[in-house]
mmCIF file of C-alpha atoms in Angstrom:
data_model
loop_
_atom_site.group_PDB
_atom_site.id
_atom_site.type_symbol
_atom_site.label_atom_id
_atom_site.label_comp_id
_atom_site.label_asym_id
_atom_site.label_seq_id
_atom_site.Cartn_x
_atom_site.Cartn_y
_atom_site.Cartn_z
ATOM 1 C CA GLU A 26 0.000 0.000 0.000
ATOM 2 C CA ALA A 27 1.384 3.383 -0.964
ATOM 3 C CA GLY A 28 2.030 5.798 1.875
ATOM 4 C CA VAL A 29 1.253 9.478 2.240
ATOM 5 C CA ALA A 30 2.954 11.470 -0.503
ATOM 6 C CA GLN A 31 4.108 15.054 -0.151
ATOM 7 C CA SER A 32 5.819 17.503 -2.457
ATOM 8 C CA PRO A 33 8.081 19.295 -2.667
ATOM 9 C CA ARG A 34 10.463 17.786 -0.109
ATOM 10 C CA TYR A 35 12.400 21.024 0.301
ATOM 11 C CA LYS A 36 11.617 24.658 -0.418
ATOM 12 C CA ILE A 37 13.593 27.823 0.139
ATOM 13 C CA ILE A 38 11.890 31.189 -0.281
ATOM 14 C CA GLU A 39 12.346 34.763 0.800
ATOM 15 C CA LYS A 40 10.058 36.402 3.324
ATOM 16 C CA ARG A 41 6.875 37.868 1.902
ATOM 17 C CA GLN A 42 6.870 35.324 -0.921
ATOM 18 C CA SER A 43 4.145 32.715 -1.234
ATOM 19 C CA VAL A 44 4.518 28.933 -1.210
ATOM 20 C CA ALA A 45 2.264 25.913 -1.614
ATOM 21 C CA PHE A 46 2.605 22.339 -0.433
ATOM 22 C CA TRP A 47 0.794 19.321 -1.785
ATOM 23 C CA CYS A 48 -0.321 16.127 -0.048
ATOM 24 C CA ASN A 49 -1.818 12.907 -1.384
ATOM 25 C CA PRO A 50 -3.147 10.735 1.468
ATOM 26 C CA ILE A 51 -3.426 6.978 1.597
ATOM 27 C CA SER A 52 -6.252 5.811 -0.645
ATOM 28 C CA GLY A 53 -9.540 5.515 1.218
ATOM 29 C CA HIS A 54 -8.492 7.620 4.193
ATOM 30 C CA ALA A 55 -11.230 10.079 5.101
ATOM 31 C CA THR A 56 -9.240 12.234 7.507
ATOM 32 C CA LEU A 57 -6.305 14.407 6.502
ATOM 33 C CA TYR A 58 -4.119 16.487 8.798
ATOM 34 C CA TRP A 59 -1.515 19.187 8.294
ATOM 35 C CA TYR A 60 1.044 19.645 11.085
ATOM 36 C CA GLN A 61 3.804 22.207 11.512
ATOM 37 C CA GLN A 62 7.013 20.988 13.162
ATOM 38 C CA ILE A 63 9.421 23.718 14.177
ATOM 39 C CA LEU A 64 12.983 22.586 14.860
ATOM 40 C CA GLY A 65 13.303 21.146 18.359
ATOM 41 C CA GLN A 66 9.547 20.932 18.909
ATOM 42 C CA GLY A 67 6.856 18.349 18.417
ATOM 43 C CA PRO A 68 4.428 18.621 15.521
ATOM 44 C CA LYS A 69 1.503 21.006 16.015
ATOM 45 C CA LEU A 70 -1.794 20.539 14.219
ATOM 46 C CA LEU A 71 -2.662 23.298 11.768
ATOM 47 C CA ILE A 72 -5.804 21.895 10.194
ATOM 48 C CA GLN A 73 -7.832 18.684 10.088
ATOM 49 C CA PHE A 74 -10.158 17.664 7.255
ATOM 50 C CA GLN A 75 -12.830 14.998 7.294
ATOM 51 C CA ASN A 76 -13.388 14.227 3.602
ATOM 52 C CA ASN A 77 -13.552 17.750 2.125
ATOM 53 C CA GLY A 78 -14.849 19.491 5.259
ATOM 54 C CA VAL A 79 -12.778 21.231 7.940
ATOM 55 C CA VAL A 80 -12.988 19.649 11.405
ATOM 56 C CA ASP A 81 -10.441 21.785 13.233
ATOM 57 C CA ASP A 82 -8.503 24.835 12.049
ATOM 58 C CA SER A 83 -8.224 26.566 15.399
ATOM 59 C CA GLN A 84 -4.416 26.782 15.251
ATOM 60 C CA LEU A 85 -4.156 27.827 11.612
ATOM 61 C CA PRO A 86 -2.924 31.439 11.214
ATOM 62 C CA LYS A 87 -5.700 32.338 8.852
ATOM 63 C CA ASP A 88 -4.300 35.736 7.938
ATOM 64 C CA ARG A 89 -1.528 34.016 5.975
ATOM 65 C CA PHE A 90 -2.225 30.281 5.844
ATOM 66 C CA SER A 91 -4.933 28.570 3.823
ATOM 67 C CA ALA A 92 -5.678 24.959 3.020
ATOM 68 C CA GLU A 93 -8.138 23.083 0.893
ATOM 69 C CA ARG A 94 -9.043 19.509 0.168
ATOM 70 C CA LEU A 95 -11.090 19.506 -2.980
ATOM 71 C CA LYS A 96 -12.967 16.286 -3.743
ATOM 72 C CA GLY A 97 -11.894 14.891 -0.384
ATOM 73 C CA VAL A 98 -8.611 13.441 -1.613
ATOM 74 C CA ASP A 99 -5.519 15.584 -2.279
ATOM 75 C CA SER A 100 -4.855 18.675 -0.234
ATOM 76 C CA THR A 101 -2.807 21.845 -0.612
ATOM 77 C CA LEU A 102 -1.499 24.119 2.114
ATOM 78 C CA LYS A 103 -0.535 27.667 1.150
ATOM 79 C CA ILE A 104 1.359 30.393 2.946
ATOM 80 C CA GLN A 105 1.041 33.949 1.654
ATOM 81 C CA PRO A 106 3.034 35.965 2.582
ATOM 82 C CA ALA A 107 5.651 33.896 4.369
ATOM 83 C CA LYS A 108 7.435 35.088 7.497
ATOM 84 C CA LEU A 109 10.774 34.015 8.931
ATOM 85 C CA GLU A 110 9.005 32.146 11.749
ATOM 86 C CA ASP A 111 7.251 29.909 9.209
ATOM 87 C CA SER A 112 10.511 28.019 8.688
ATOM 88 C CA ALA A 113 9.586 24.480 9.706
ATOM 89 C CA VAL A 114 8.774 21.017 8.421
ATOM 90 C CA TYR A 115 5.181 20.705 7.243
ATOM 91 C CA LEU A 116 3.815 17.228 7.770
ATOM 92 C CA CYS A 117 0.762 15.725 6.187
ATOM 93 C CA ALA A 118 -0.928 12.735 7.792
ATOM 94 C CA SER A 119 -4.015 10.685 7.062
ATOM 95 C CA SER A 120 -6.191 8.204 8.909
ATOM 96 C CA LEU A 121 -9.090 5.967 7.994
ATOM 97 C CA ASP A 122 -11.595 7.975 9.990
ATOM 98 C CA GLY A 123 -10.556 10.640 12.487
ATOM 99 C CA LEU A 124 -13.792 10.273 14.410
ATOM 100 C CA TYR A 125 -12.376 7.154 16.092
ATOM 101 C CA ILE A 126 -10.111 8.180 18.944
ATOM 102 C CA SER A 127 -7.458 5.501 18.545
ATOM 103 C CA ASN A 128 -7.281 5.689 14.791
ATOM 104 C CA GLU A 129 -3.674 5.536 13.659
ATOM 105 C CA GLN A 130 -2.375 8.490 11.694
ATOM 106 C CA PHE A 131 0.107 7.779 8.902
ATOM 107 C CA PHE A 132 2.615 10.512 8.175
ATOM 108 C CA GLY A 133 4.246 11.631 4.958
ATOM 109 C CA PRO A 134 7.952 12.510 4.738
ATOM 110 C CA GLY A 135 7.278 16.219 5.180
ATOM 111 C CA THR A 136 8.256 19.392 3.345
ATOM 112 C CA ARG A 137 11.113 21.338 4.868
ATOM 113 C CA LEU A 138 10.510 25.081 4.364
ATOM 114 C CA THR A 139 13.241 27.639 4.866
ATOM 115 C CA VAL A 140 12.249 31.303 4.813
ATOM 116 C CA LEU A 141 15.170 33.712 4.338
ATOM 117 C CA GLY B 30 -5.945 22.200 27.098
ATOM 118 C CA ASP B 31 -4.213 18.941 26.359
ATOM 119 C CA SER B 32 -0.456 18.754 26.786
ATOM 120 C CA VAL B 33 2.357 16.220 26.802
ATOM 121 C CA THR B 34 5.637 16.553 28.664
ATOM 122 C CA GLN B 35 8.562 14.289 27.943
ATOM 123 C CA MET B 36 12.128 14.195 29.153
ATOM 124 C CA GLU B 37 14.614 16.314 27.315
ATOM 125 C CA GLY B 38 17.390 14.794 25.312
ATOM 126 C CA PRO B 39 19.659 13.856 23.937
ATOM 127 C CA VAL B 40 19.841 10.553 25.750
ATOM 128 C CA THR B 41 23.062 8.700 25.014
ATOM 129 C CA LEU B 42 23.329 5.005 25.855
ATOM 130 C CA SER B 43 25.664 2.148 25.143
ATOM 131 C CA GLU B 44 24.343 -0.769 23.122
ATOM 132 C CA GLU B 45 22.402 -3.302 25.255
ATOM 133 C CA ALA B 46 21.663 -0.709 27.948
ATOM 134 C CA PHE B 47 18.177 -0.276 29.425
ATOM 135 C CA LEU B 48 16.126 2.612 28.100
ATOM 136 C CA THR B 49 13.467 4.690 29.799
ATOM 137 C CA ILE B 50 11.997 7.845 28.286
ATOM 138 C CA ASN B 51 9.532 9.530 30.607
ATOM 139 C CA CYS B 52 6.235 10.950 29.386
ATOM 140 C CA THR B 53 3.402 12.530 31.332
ATOM 141 C CA TYR B 54 0.229 14.080 30.006
ATOM 142 C CA THR B 55 -2.655 16.411 30.800
ATOM 143 C CA ALA B 56 -6.003 15.852 29.144
ATOM 144 C CA THR B 57 -9.601 16.770 29.842
ATOM 145 C CA GLY B 58 -11.082 13.453 28.769
ATOM 146 C CA TYR B 59 -9.873 9.885 28.394
ATOM 147 C CA PRO B 60 -7.117 10.013 25.815
ATOM 148 C CA SER B 61 -5.394 7.378 23.769
ATOM 149 C CA LEU B 62 -1.624 7.481 24.115
ATOM 150 C CA PHE B 63 1.024 6.920 21.485
ATOM 151 C CA TRP B 64 4.743 6.746 20.946
ATOM 152 C CA TYR B 65 5.952 7.804 17.504
ATOM 153 C CA VAL B 66 9.518 7.402 16.244
ATOM 154 C CA GLN B 67 11.388 9.435 13.650
ATOM 155 C CA TYR B 68 14.510 7.780 12.259
ATOM 156 C CA PRO B 69 17.105 10.020 10.604
ATOM 157 C CA GLY B 70 15.859 11.225 7.245
ATOM 158 C CA GLU B 71 12.505 9.480 7.572
ATOM 159 C CA GLY B 72 8.947 10.415 8.469
ATOM 160 C CA LEU B 73 7.117 9.818 11.730
ATOM 161 C CA GLN B 74 6.084 6.225 12.361
ATOM 162 C CA LEU B 75 3.784 4.837 15.007
ATOM 163 C CA LEU B 76 5.798 2.727 17.436
ATOM 164 C CA LEU B 77 3.086 1.663 19.870
ATOM 165 C CA LYS B 78 -0.181 2.790 21.401
ATOM 166 C CA ALA B 79 -2.558 2.221 24.309
ATOM 167 C CA THR B 80 -6.191 3.216 24.332
ATOM 168 C CA LYS B 81 -7.256 2.797 27.960
ATOM 169 C CA ALA B 82 -5.904 2.706 31.479
ATOM 170 C CA ASP B 83 -3.562 -0.197 32.320
ATOM 171 C CA ASP B 84 -3.185 -1.141 28.637
ATOM 172 C CA LYS B 85 0.370 -2.002 27.622
ATOM 173 C CA GLY B 86 1.498 -1.175 24.123
ATOM 174 C CA SER B 87 4.478 -3.043 22.717
ATOM 175 C CA ASN B 88 6.435 -3.272 19.477
ATOM 176 C CA LYS B 89 10.021 -4.085 18.420
ATOM 177 C CA GLY B 90 11.016 -4.734 22.041
ATOM 178 C CA PHE B 91 9.656 -1.374 23.214
ATOM 179 C CA GLU B 92 6.782 -1.171 25.649
ATOM 180 C CA ALA B 93 4.787 1.437 27.535
ATOM 181 C CA THR B 94 1.962 1.133 30.058
ATOM 182 C CA TYR B 95 -0.933 3.607 30.285
ATOM 183 C CA ARG B 96 -0.969 4.739 33.940
ATOM 184 C CA LYS B 97 -4.036 6.867 34.600
ATOM 185 C CA GLU B 98 -3.236 7.384 38.277
ATOM 186 C CA THR B 99 0.103 9.007 37.461
ATOM 187 C CA THR B 100 -0.944 10.314 34.007
ATOM 188 C CA SER B 101 2.136 8.698 32.532
ATOM 189 C CA PHE B 102 3.135 6.602 29.532
ATOM 190 C CA HIS B 103 6.854 5.939 29.915
ATOM 191 C CA LEU B 104 8.694 4.187 27.075
ATOM 192 C CA GLU B 105 11.033 1.321 27.975
ATOM 193 C CA LYS B 106 13.279 -1.139 26.216
ATOM 194 C CA GLY B 107 15.409 -3.727 27.932
ATOM 195 C CA SER B 108 18.355 -3.723 25.520
ATOM 196 C CA VAL B 109 18.822 -0.956 22.962
ATOM 197 C CA GLN B 110 20.634 -1.310 19.673
ATOM 198 C CA VAL B 111 22.456 1.224 17.520
ATOM 199 C CA SER B 112 19.558 0.981 15.072
ATOM 200 C CA ASP B 113 17.227 2.406 17.753
ATOM 201 C CA SER B 114 18.915 5.793 17.431
ATOM 202 C CA ALA B 115 16.099 8.174 16.544
ATOM 203 C CA VAL B 116 13.836 10.864 17.954
ATOM 204 C CA TYR B 117 10.927 9.555 20.023
ATOM 205 C CA PHE B 118 7.686 11.505 20.428
ATOM 206 C CA CYS B 119 5.017 10.870 23.016
ATOM 207 C CA ALA B 120 1.534 11.946 21.937
ATOM 208 C CA LEU B 121 -2.097 11.801 22.948
ATOM 209 C CA SER B 122 -5.373 11.819 21.089
ATOM 210 C CA ASP B 123 -8.416 12.994 22.964
ATOM 211 C CA ARG B 124 -11.936 12.842 21.580
ATOM 212 C CA GLU B 125 -12.791 15.994 23.495
ATOM 213 C CA GLY B 126 -9.845 17.654 21.738
ATOM 214 C CA GLY B 127 -11.203 16.683 18.345
ATOM 215 C CA ASN B 128 -9.049 13.552 18.097
ATOM 216 C CA LYS B 129 -6.036 15.485 16.905
ATOM 217 C CA LEU B 130 -2.613 14.348 18.084
ATOM 218 C CA THR B 131 -0.923 16.511 20.711
ATOM 219 C CA PHE B 132 2.804 15.819 20.761
ATOM 220 C CA GLY B 133 5.591 16.256 23.267
ATOM 221 C CA THR B 134 8.777 17.980 22.184
ATOM 222 C CA GLY B 135 10.576 14.741 21.350
ATOM 223 C CA THR B 136 13.559 12.978 22.903
ATOM 224 C CA GLN B 137 16.601 12.186 20.819
ATOM 225 C CA LEU B 138 18.178 8.814 21.569
ATOM 226 C CA LYS B 139 21.736 8.050 20.535
ATOM 227 C CA VAL B 140 22.991 4.505 20.987
ATOM 228 C CA GLU B 141 26.712 3.910 20.741
ATOM 229 C CA LEU B 142 28.728 0.722 20.398
#
């Protein structure tokens, strides 16, 4: 079974530029998550989708971050404009159905963003 | 809100030594608890989990017991190998928190010959 795919793996941009990340979850997984992992910290949830609807975006900086999951499959996360503090690894994860508390989340390899 | 506290690293051990990485949590409901591992250059992988009090999760020689009375989920392994060198994350998932994973800051383990 193919895992969670993410692209690009690395991205370097200057502050105030925009950037987009793409995620393809495991086939059949209803729930998709985007996490931000700053160096030396644990991942922090940015947004959670159930199919193509948003379940939780309480920690998403909505003035600059946006995300969508059209058709309930692939997802894109965008930052516009980027700030220095957005430098981090952006992780995408998916699970069969996030409504079940012990449902395992499968993580992609992440996109490492550097903002100069 | 939910939170996870785990011991700071790096932890450096000799091969075949005993490993303990401490993890305690705060949650409003009855969370499930997880240990994830991140090997160098790879993504996060689930190592083990426990869904209710007194459950023991185990995998690859690692184990952790869900202790509700001490709100802890310490990771242990009796004899570590060089290949266990990685960053270990303790996490919880709480239905009252929307089932999202709340992670600790991670503990880097280095195992030397």
